Every structure is written in structure tokens, then in C-alpha cells.
PDB file of C-alpha atoms and ligand atoms in Angstrom:
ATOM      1  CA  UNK G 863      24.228  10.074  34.099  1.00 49.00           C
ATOM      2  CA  UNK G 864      26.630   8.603  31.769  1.00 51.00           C
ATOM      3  CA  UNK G 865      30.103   8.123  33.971  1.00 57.00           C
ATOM      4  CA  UNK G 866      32.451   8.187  30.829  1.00 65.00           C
ATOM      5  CA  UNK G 867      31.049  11.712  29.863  1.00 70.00           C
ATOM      6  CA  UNK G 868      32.464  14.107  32.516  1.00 75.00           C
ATOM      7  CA  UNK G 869      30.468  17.516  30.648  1.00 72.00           C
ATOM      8  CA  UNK G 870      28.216  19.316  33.078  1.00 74.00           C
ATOM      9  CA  UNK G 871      26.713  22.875  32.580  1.00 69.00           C
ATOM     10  CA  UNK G 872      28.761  24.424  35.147  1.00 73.00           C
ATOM     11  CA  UNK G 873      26.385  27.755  36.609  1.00 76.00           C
ATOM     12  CA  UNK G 874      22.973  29.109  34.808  1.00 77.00           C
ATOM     13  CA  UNK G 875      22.355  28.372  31.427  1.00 68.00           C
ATOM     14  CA  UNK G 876      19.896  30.679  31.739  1.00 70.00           C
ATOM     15  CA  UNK G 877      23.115  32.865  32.113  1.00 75.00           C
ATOM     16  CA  UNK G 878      24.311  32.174  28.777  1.00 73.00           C
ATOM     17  CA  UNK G 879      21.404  32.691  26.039  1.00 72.00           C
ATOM     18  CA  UNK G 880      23.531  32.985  22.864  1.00 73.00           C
ATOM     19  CA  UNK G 881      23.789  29.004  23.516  1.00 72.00           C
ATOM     20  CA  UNK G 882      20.000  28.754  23.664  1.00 72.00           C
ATOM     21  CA  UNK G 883      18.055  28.093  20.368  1.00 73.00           C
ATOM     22  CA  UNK G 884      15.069  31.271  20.650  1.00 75.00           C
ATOM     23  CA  UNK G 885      11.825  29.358  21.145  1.00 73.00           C
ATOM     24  CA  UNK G 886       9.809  29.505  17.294  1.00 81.00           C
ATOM     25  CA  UNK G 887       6.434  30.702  17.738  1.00 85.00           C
ATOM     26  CA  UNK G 888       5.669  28.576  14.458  1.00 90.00           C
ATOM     27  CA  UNK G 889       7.181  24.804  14.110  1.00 90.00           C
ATOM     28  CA  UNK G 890       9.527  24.381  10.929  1.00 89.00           C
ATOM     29  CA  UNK G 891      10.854  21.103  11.052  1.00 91.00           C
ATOM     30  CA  UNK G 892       9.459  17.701  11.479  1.00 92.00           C
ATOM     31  CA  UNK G 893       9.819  17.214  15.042  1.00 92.00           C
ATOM     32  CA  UNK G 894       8.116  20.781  15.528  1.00 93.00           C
ATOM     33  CA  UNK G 895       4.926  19.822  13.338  1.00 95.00           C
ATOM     34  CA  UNK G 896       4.860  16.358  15.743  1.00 95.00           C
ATOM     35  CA  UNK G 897       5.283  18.504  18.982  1.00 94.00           C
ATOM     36  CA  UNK G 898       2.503  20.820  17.509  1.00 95.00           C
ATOM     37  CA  UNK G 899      -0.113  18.056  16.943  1.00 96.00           C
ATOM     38  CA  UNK G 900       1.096  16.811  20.247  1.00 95.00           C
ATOM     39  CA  UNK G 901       0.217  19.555  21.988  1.00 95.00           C
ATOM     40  CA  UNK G 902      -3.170  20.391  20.696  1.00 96.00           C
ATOM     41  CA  UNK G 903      -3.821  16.760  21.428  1.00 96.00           C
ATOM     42  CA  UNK G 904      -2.941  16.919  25.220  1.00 96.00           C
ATOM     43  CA  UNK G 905      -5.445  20.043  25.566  1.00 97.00           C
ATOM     44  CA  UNK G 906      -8.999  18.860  24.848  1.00 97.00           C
ATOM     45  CA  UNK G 907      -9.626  22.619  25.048  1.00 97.00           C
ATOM     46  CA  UNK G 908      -8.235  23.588  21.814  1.00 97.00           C
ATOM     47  CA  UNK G 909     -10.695  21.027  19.682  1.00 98.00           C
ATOM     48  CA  UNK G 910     -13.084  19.130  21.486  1.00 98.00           C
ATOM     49  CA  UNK G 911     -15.627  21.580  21.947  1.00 98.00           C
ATOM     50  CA  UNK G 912     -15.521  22.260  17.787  1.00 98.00           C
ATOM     51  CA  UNK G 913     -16.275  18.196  17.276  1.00 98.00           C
ATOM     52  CA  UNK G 914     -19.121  17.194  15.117  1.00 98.00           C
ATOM     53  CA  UNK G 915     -20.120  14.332  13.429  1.00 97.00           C
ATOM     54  CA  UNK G 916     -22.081  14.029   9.936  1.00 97.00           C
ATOM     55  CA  UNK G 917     -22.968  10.650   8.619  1.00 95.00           C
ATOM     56  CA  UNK G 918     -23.920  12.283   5.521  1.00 94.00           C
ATOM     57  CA  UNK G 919     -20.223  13.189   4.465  1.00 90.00           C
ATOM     58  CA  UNK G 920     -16.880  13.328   6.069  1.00 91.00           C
ATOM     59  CA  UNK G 921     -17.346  16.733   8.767  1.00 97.00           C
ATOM     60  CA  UNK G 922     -13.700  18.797   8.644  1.00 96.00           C
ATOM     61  CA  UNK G 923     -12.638  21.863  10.683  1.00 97.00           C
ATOM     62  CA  UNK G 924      -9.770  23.987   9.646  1.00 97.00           C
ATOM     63  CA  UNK G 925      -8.291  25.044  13.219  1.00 97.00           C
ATOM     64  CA  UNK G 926      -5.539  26.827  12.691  1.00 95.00           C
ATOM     65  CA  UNK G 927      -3.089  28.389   9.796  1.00 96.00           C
ATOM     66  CA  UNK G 928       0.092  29.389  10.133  1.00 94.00           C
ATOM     67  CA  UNK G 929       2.902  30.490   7.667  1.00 93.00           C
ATOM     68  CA  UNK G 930       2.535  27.860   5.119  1.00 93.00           C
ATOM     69  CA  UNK G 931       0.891  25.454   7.294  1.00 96.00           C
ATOM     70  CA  UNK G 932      -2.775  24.290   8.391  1.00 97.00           C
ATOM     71  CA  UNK G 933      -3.972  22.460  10.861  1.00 97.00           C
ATOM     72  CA  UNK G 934      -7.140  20.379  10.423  1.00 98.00           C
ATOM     73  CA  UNK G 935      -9.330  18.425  12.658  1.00 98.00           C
ATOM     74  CA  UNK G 936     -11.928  15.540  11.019  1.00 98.00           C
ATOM     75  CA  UNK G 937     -14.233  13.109  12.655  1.00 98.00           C
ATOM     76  CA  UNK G 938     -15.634  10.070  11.014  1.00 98.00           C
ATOM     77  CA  UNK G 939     -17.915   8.188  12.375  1.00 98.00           C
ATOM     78  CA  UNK G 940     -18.452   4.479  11.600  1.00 97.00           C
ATOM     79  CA  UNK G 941     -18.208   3.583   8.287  1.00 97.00           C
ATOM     80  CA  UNK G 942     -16.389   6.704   6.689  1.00 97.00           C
ATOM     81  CA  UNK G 943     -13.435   6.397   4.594  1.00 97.00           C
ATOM     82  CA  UNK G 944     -11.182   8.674   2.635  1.00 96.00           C
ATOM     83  CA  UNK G 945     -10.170   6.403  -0.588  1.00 95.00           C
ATOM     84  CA  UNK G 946      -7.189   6.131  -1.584  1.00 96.00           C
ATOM     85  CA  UNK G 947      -5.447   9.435  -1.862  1.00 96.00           C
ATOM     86  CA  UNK G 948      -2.208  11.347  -1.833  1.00 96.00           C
ATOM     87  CA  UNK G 949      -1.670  15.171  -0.437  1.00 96.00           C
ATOM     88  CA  UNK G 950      -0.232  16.507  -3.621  1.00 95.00           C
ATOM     89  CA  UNK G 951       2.699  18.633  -2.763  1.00 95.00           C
ATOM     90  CA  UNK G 952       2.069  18.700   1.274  1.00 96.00           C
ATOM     91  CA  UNK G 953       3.576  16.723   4.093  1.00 96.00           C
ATOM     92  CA  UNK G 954       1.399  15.654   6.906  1.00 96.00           C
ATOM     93  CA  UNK G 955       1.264  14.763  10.457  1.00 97.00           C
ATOM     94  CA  UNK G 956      -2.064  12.805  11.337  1.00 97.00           C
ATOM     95  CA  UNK G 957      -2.679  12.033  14.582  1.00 97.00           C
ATOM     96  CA  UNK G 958      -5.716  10.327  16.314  1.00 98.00           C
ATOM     97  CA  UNK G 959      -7.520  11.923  19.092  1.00 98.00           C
ATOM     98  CA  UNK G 960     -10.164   9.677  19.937  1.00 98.00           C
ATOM     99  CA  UNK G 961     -11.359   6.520  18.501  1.00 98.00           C
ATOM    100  CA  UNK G 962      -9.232   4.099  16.308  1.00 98.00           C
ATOM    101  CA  UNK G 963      -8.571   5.185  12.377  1.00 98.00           C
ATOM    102  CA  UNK G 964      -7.471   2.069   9.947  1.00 98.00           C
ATOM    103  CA  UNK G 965      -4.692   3.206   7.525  1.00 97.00           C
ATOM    104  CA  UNK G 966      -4.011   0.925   4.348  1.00 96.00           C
ATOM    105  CA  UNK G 967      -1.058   1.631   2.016  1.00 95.00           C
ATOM    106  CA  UNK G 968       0.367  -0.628  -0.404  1.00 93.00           C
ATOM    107  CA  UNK G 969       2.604  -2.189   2.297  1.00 93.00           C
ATOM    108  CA  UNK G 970       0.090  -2.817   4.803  1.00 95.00           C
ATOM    109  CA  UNK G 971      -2.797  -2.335   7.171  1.00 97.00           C
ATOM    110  CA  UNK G 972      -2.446  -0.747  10.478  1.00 97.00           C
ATOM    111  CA  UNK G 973      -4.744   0.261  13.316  1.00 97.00           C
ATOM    112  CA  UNK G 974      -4.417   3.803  14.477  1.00 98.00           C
ATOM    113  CA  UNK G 975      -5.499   4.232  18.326  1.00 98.00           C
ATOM    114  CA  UNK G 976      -5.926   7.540  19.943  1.00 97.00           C
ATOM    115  CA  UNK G 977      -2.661   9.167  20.278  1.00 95.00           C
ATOM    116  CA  UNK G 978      -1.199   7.379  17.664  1.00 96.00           C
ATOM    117  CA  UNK G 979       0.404   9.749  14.947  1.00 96.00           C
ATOM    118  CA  UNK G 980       1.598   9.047  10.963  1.00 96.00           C
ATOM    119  CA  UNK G 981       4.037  11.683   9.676  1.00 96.00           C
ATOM    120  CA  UNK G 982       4.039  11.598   5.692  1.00 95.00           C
ATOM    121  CA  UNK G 983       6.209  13.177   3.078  1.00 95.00           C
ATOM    122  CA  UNK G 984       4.652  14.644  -0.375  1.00 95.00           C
ATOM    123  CA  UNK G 985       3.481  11.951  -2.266  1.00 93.00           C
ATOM    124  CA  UNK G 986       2.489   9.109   0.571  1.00 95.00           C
ATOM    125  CA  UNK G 987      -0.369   7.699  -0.866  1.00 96.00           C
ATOM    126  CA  UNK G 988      -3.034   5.574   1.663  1.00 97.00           C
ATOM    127  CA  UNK G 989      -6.649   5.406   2.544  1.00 97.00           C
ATOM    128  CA  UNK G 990      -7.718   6.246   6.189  1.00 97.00           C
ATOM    129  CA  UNK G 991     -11.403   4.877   7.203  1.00 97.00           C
ATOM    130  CA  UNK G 992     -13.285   4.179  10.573  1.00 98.00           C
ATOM    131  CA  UNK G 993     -13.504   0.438  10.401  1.00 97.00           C
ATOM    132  CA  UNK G 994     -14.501   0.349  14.051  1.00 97.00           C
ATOM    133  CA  UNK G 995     -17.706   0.510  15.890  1.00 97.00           C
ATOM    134  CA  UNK G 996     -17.213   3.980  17.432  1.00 97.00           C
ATOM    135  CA  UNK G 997     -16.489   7.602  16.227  1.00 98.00           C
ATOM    136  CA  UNK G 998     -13.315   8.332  15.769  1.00 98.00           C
ATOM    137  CA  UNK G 999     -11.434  12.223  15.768  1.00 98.00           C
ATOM    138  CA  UNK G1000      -7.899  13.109  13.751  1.00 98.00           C
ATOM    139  CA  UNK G1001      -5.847  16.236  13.760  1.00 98.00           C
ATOM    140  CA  UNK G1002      -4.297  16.936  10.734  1.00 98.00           C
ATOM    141  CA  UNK G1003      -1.249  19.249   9.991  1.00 97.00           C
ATOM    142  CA  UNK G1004       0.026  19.933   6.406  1.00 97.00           C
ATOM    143  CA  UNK G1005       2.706  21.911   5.546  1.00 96.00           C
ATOM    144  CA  UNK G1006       2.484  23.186   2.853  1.00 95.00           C
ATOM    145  CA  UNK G1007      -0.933  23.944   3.355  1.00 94.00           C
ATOM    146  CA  UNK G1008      -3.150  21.080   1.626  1.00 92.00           C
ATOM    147  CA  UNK G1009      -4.165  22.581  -1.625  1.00 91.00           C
ATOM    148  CA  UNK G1010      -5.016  19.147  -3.731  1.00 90.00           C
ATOM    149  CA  UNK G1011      -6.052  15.338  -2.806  1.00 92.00           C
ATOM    150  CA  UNK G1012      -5.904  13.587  -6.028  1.00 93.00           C
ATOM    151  CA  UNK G1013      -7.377  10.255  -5.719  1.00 95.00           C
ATOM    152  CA  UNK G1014      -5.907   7.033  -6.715  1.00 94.00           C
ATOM    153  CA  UNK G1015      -8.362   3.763  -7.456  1.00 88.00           C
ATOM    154  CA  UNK G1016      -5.154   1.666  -6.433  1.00 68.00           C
ATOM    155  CA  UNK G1017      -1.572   2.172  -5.243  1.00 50.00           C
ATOM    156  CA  UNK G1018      -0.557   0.988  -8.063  1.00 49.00           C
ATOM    157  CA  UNK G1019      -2.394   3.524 -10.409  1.00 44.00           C
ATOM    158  CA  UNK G1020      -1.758   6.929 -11.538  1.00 47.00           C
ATOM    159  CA  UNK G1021      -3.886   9.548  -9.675  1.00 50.00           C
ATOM    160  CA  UNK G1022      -6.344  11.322 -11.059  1.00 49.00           C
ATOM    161  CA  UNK G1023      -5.738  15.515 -11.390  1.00 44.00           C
ATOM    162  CA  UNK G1024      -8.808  16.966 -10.031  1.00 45.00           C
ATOM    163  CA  UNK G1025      -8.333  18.277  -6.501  1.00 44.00           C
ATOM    164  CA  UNK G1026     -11.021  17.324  -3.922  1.00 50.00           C
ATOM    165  CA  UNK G1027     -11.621  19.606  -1.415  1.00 50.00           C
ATOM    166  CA  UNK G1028     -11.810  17.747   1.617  1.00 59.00           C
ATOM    167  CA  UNK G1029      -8.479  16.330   3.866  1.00 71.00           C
ATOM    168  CA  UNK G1030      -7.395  12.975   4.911  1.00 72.00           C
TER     169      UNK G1030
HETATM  170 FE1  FE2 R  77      -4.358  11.524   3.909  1.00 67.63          FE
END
């Protein structure tokens, strides 16, 4: 406790719920979306059962929607890569639930382990791939829900229009 700051809830706040914030049943801000990917992380439950794996082409799952916002979950095994891409006009959360992801931007390569989590605004460009030896599982929230991934052939470059219909 902080001995310079003498303010203590003095009774039940319970007692006092005009002071409480209502609990959301949807997230809305930033920390919300992070808390939400959090928690469908921590229970294996949720997504783990749903997993498969396709060398053929990247396997995706939409697992949830809620108002304007989806969650996704993706596997890649070995190999797989999502070019370089934006999200159009969505924001993202990506988070790793098994497996390590590579992400290279412009500014950088970084290695992704499970439980490690990217939060992007509309117009983050980067390319996620599975450099690594072993599958690898992400969870995905955009909000607005992802309705374009134009592809870019170098962060530098303009992207291309068409959407593609697959997340990253
Ligand atoms: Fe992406």
C-alpha cells in the first residue's frame, strides 16, 4: 500500500453500485478485445478441440461474432505464411496459442511464442509465417469485422484492391 495515499474504500463497495462500471457482455475498447483473446486463450475448451491443420492451404475457423467484431482461430503448420498484408479498415488482436508465429514488418522481425499477443490499428501492414519446425495456432480478433486483406509485395508498395478471403 502506498503510505502517502491515505484513500481506502471505507464499508462494501458492493454497497455502492452507481460507482461500479456494469460488466459489458461484449469488449469495446482495446484492453477489452486483449482481455477477450486472453481469455479464450486460458480455456483450451473454447478452441482446441476445433484445431486442424491443412498443408494444402492456410485452415481458418471463424469462432465467434459479436457486434461488429469476429473472432478467428488459424493454424499453420510448418512452412505457411500469410504475405505481406494489411486488414483494410479492421484493428486486430493476434495472439499465439501454441507454437511460435514469425511477424516481419518494415521495422523488424520478431518471434511470436505462445501467449504472445500483437494488437494492430487499421492499416498495420506485416507478414505472419511458421518459420519453425512445429505447428503453430493464433486467435484472431478484428473489430471491425475483417472484410478485406489487400496484399502488399513490399512495405513499401501500394496494396493491391482485391480482397482475399482468408485472415492473418
Ligand atoms: Fe494480419
Amino acid at each position: 500500500m502506498n503510505s502517502d495515499n491515505d484513500l481506502q474504500i471505507a464499508g462494501d463497495i458492493l454497497e455502492v453500485p452507481h460507482l461500479l462500471q456494469p460488466p459489458r457482455e461484449h469488449p469495446a475498447t482495446v484492453a477489452e478485445f486483449v482481455g477477450l483473446a486472453r481469455a479464450i486463450t486460458a480455456d483450451r475448451s473454447q478452441w482446441a478441440h476445433l484445431v486442424r491443420y491443412d498443408a494444402t492451404t492456410r485452415w481458418y475457423h471463424r469462432l465467434r461474432t459479436g457486434p461488429g467484431y469476429e473472432v478467428w482461430l488459424l493454424s499453420w503448420v510448418p512452412g505457411q505464411g500469410s504475405g505481406l498484408h494489411d486488414h483494410g479498415r479492421s484493428s486486430g488482436v493476434l495472439t499465439v496459442l501454441e507454437g511460435t508465429l514469425t511477424e516481419r514488418t518494415e521495422r523488424g522481425t520478431r518471434a511470436l511464442a505462445a501467449g504472445a499477443q500483437r494488437v494492430f490499428a487499421p492499416g498495420y501492414v506485416h507478414e505472419v509465417v511458421n518459420d519453425a519446425l512445429e505447428p503453430a495456432v493464433s486467435l484472431h480478433v478484428y473489430y471491425p469485422g475483417l472484410t478485406a486483406m489487400p496484399m502488399h509485395t513490399s512495405p513499401h508498395c501500394e496494396a493491391r484492391t482485391e480482397p482475399r478471403a482468408v485472415t492473418a
